[in-house]
CSV table of C-alpha atoms in Angstrom, one decimal:
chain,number,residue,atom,x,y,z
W,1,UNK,CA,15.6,129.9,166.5
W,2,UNK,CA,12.0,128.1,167.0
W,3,UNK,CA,11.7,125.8,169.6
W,4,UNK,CA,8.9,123.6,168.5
W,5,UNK,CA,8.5,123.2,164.3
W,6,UNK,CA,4.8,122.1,163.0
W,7,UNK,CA,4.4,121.7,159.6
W,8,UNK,CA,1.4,121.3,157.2
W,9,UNK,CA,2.0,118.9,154.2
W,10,UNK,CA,-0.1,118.2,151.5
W,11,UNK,CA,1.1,115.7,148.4
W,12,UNK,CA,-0.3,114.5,145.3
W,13,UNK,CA,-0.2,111.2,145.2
W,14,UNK,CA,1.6,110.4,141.9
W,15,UNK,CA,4.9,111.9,143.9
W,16,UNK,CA,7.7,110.5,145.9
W,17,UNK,CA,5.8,111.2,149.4
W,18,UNK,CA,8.3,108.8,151.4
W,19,UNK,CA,11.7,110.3,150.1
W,20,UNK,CA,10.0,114.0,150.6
W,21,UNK,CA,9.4,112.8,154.3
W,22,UNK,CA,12.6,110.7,155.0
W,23,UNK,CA,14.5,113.9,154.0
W,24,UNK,CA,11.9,116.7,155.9
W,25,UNK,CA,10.1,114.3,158.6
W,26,UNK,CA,12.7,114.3,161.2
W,27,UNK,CA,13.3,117.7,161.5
W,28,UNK,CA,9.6,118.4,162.5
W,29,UNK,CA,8.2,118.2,166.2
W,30,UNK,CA,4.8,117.4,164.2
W,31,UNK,CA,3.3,117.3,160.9
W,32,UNK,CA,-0.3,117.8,160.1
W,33,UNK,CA,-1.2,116.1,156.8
W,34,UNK,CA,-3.4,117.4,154.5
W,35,UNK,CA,-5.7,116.5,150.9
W,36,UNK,CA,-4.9,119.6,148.8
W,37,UNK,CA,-8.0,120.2,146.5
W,38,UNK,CA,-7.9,117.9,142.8
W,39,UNK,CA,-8.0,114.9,141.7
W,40,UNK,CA,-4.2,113.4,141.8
W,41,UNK,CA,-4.2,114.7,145.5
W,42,UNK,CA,-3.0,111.9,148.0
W,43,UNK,CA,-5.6,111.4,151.1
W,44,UNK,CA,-4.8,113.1,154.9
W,45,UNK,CA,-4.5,109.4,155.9
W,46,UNK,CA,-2.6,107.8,154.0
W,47,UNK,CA,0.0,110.4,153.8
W,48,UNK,CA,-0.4,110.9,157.9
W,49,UNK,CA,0.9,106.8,157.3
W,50,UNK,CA,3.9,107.8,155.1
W,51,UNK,CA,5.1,110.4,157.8
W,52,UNK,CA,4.3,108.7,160.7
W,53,UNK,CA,7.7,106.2,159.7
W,54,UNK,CA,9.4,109.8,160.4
W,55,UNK,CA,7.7,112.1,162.7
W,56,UNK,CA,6.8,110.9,165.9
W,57,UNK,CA,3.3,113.0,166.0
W,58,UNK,CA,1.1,113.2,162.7
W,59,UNK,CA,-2.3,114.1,162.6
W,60,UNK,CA,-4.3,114.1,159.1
W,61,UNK,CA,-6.7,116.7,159.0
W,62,UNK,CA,-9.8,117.5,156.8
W,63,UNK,CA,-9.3,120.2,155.5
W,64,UNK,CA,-7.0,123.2,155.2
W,65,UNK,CA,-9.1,125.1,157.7
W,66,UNK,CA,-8.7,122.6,159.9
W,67,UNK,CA,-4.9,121.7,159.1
W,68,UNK,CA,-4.2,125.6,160.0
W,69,UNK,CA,-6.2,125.7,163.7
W,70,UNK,CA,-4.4,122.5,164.9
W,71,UNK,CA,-0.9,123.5,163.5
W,72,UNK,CA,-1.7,126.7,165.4
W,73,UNK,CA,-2.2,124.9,168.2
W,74,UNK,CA,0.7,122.9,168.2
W,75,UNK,CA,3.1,125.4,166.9
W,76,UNK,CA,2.8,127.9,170.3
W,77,UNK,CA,3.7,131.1,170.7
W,78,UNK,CA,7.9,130.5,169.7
W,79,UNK,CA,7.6,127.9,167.2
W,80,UNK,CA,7.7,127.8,163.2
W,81,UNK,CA,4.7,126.7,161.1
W,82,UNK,CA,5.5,125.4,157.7
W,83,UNK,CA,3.4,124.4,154.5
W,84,UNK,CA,5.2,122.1,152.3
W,85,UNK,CA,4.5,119.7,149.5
W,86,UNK,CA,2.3,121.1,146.8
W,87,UNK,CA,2.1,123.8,145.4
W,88,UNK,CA,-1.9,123.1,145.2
W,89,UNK,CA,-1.5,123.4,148.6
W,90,UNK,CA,0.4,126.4,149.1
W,91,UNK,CA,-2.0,128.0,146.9
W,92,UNK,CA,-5.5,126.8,148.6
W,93,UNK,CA,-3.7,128.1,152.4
W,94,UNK,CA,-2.3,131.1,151.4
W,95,UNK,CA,-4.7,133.5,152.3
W,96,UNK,CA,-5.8,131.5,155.3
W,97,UNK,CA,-2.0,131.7,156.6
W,98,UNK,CA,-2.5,135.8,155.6
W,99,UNK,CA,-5.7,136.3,157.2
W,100,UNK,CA,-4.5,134.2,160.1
W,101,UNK,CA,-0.8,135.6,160.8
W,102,UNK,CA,-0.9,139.0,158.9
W,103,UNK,CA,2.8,139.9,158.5
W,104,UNK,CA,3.8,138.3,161.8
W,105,UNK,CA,6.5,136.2,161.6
C-alpha cells in the first residue's frame, strides 16, 4: 500500500467542487490543484481554497506541466499519484503522466 497519496485535481467550475473534496480530500497527504484547459474550467486558486477546508497541504499550480513536477515531488519514491476531477483534465495530462512514468506503476 502507498505511504504518501498526492493527487492532481482539476474542476470545472459549474460542478460540486466541495462535496467532490469533502468526500476525496481527506484521504490525500496533498492535492495539487489545477485549471484544466476551456472555458467552464474552475481557477488553480480558487479550487486550492475549496480543498484546502480538507487537505492539510494544497498547492494550485499553473499548469499541468507544472501540476505533474510538484506532484512528483511530493509523491516520492513509494507513494500514489492521482488525477481526478475532469475528464478535460485527464485528457490534457495523459500523455504527460505516459511520457513521465511509462508503465511504472
Amino acid at each position: 500500500m502507498p505511504q504518501r497519496k498526492v493527487a492532481i485535481v482539476g474542476m470545472m467550475s459549474d460542478k460540486d467542487s466541495h462535496g467532490a473534496f469533502a468526500l476525496v480530500g481527506p484521504l490525500f497527504d496533498e492535492i495539487i490543484t489545477v485549471a484544466p484547459q476551456g472555458h467552464r474550467s474552475m481557477p488553480a486558486q480558487e479550487l486550492a481554497k475549496v480543498a484546502a477546508e480538507f487537505c492539510p497541504k494544497v498547492i494550485p499550480a499553473g499548469s499541468c506541466r507544472e501540476a505533474l513536477a510538484l506532484a512528483a515531488r511530493a509523491r516520492k519514491e513509494d507513494g500514489a499519484l492521482i488525477v481526478c476531477g475532469s475528464f478535460y483534465l485527464a485528457g490534457e495530462i495523459r500523455d504527460m503522466l505516459l511520457a513521465k512514468f511509462g508503465g511504472k506503476n
